Short mmCIF file of C-alpha atoms in Angstrom, two decimals:
data_model
loop_
_atom_site.label_atom_id
_atom_site.label_comp_id
_atom_site.label_asym_id
_atom_site.label_seq_id
_atom_site.Cartn_x
_atom_site.Cartn_y
_atom_site.Cartn_z
CA MET A 1 7.63 6.27 -6.97
CA LYS A 2 4.91 3.98 -8.28
CA LEU A 3 2.59 4.83 -11.16
CA LYS A 4 -0.37 2.94 -12.57
CA ILE A 5 -0.43 2.75 -16.36
CA LEU A 6 -3.58 1.97 -18.34
CA PHE A 7 -3.46 0.85 -21.98
CA PHE A 8 -6.25 1.13 -24.53
CA GLY A 9 -6.87 -0.12 -28.08
CA ILE A 10 -3.85 -1.08 -30.13
CA VAL A 11 -1.54 -0.03 -27.29
CA ALA A 12 -3.03 -2.73 -25.05
CA GLU A 13 -2.55 -5.25 -27.84
CA LEU A 14 1.10 -4.27 -28.30
CA VAL A 15 1.99 -4.62 -24.62
CA LYS A 16 -0.38 -7.55 -24.05
CA ALA A 17 -1.89 -5.92 -20.96
CA SER A 18 -4.57 -3.42 -20.10
CA GLU A 19 -2.93 -2.23 -16.89
CA ILE A 20 0.50 -2.32 -15.23
CA GLU A 21 2.37 -0.62 -12.42
CA ILE A 22 5.83 0.87 -12.91
CA SER A 23 8.40 2.48 -10.64
CA LEU A 24 10.23 5.65 -11.61
CA SER A 25 12.53 8.02 -9.77
CA GLU A 26 11.16 11.12 -8.08
CA ASN A 27 10.78 14.20 -10.30
CA ALA A 28 9.98 12.07 -13.35
CA THR A 29 8.10 13.56 -16.29
CA VAL A 30 5.70 12.11 -18.82
CA LYS A 31 8.67 11.88 -21.20
CA ASP A 32 10.54 9.75 -18.63
CA CYS A 33 7.51 7.47 -18.46
CA LYS A 34 7.44 7.12 -22.26
CA ILE A 35 11.15 6.24 -22.32
CA ALA A 36 10.73 3.63 -19.57
CA LEU A 37 7.71 2.09 -21.28
CA GLN A 38 9.44 1.93 -24.67
CA LYS A 39 12.40 0.15 -23.05
CA ALA A 40 10.09 -2.35 -21.34
CA TYR A 41 7.80 -2.73 -24.39
CA PRO A 42 9.81 -2.14 -27.60
CA ASN A 43 6.64 -2.72 -29.68
CA LEU A 44 5.45 0.73 -28.59
CA GLN A 45 8.04 2.18 -30.95
CA ASN A 46 5.87 0.86 -33.80
CA LEU A 47 3.26 3.53 -33.06
CA ASN A 48 3.68 6.87 -34.79
CA SER A 49 1.98 8.68 -31.95
CA TYR A 50 -0.16 8.26 -28.88
CA ALA A 51 -1.53 10.61 -26.27
CA ILE A 52 -0.91 10.34 -22.56
CA ALA A 53 -3.38 11.41 -19.92
CA VAL A 54 -2.43 11.83 -16.27
CA ASN A 55 -5.33 11.45 -13.86
CA GLU A 56 -7.81 11.80 -16.75
CA SER A 57 -6.30 15.01 -18.20
CA TYR A 58 -4.11 15.10 -21.29
CA ALA A 59 -0.48 15.87 -20.42
CA THR A 60 2.57 17.10 -22.31
CA ASP A 61 6.01 15.49 -22.17
CA ASP A 62 7.31 17.99 -19.61
CA PHE A 63 4.46 17.37 -17.12
CA MET A 64 5.83 16.20 -13.75
CA VAL A 65 4.18 13.04 -12.44
CA LYS A 66 3.89 12.12 -8.79
CA SER A 67 3.58 8.88 -6.88
CA GLY A 68 0.13 7.35 -7.20
CA ASP A 69 -0.72 9.06 -10.49
CA VAL A 70 -2.68 7.08 -13.06
CA LEU A 71 -1.44 7.43 -16.63
CA ALA A 72 -3.38 6.30 -19.69
CA LEU A 73 -1.80 5.65 -23.09
CA ILE A 74 -4.36 6.52 -25.72
CA PRO A 75 -3.77 5.47 -29.33
CA PRO A 76 -4.71 7.66 -32.28
CA VAL A 77 -8.41 7.47 -33.10
CA SER A 78 -9.83 7.65 -36.59
CA GLY A 79 -13.34 7.60 -37.81
CA GLY A 80 -15.81 9.26 -40.01
#
């Protein structure tokens, strides 16, 4: 299945892209996506944490993705 991945902030800088498309097997989870992305972009391992949204809603690692979903990797945000 194909998924669209959007990158923001420091994540986009680490992967040197703002958007990509990846292919994963059926029945993949958000965790499977993270593993695939860290293999393709080892620099992502430099981040302590980041959130993932699926179709504009935050998702946990066990969330099942489906073909055509749009995932966004959102870096930690700080401010005051």
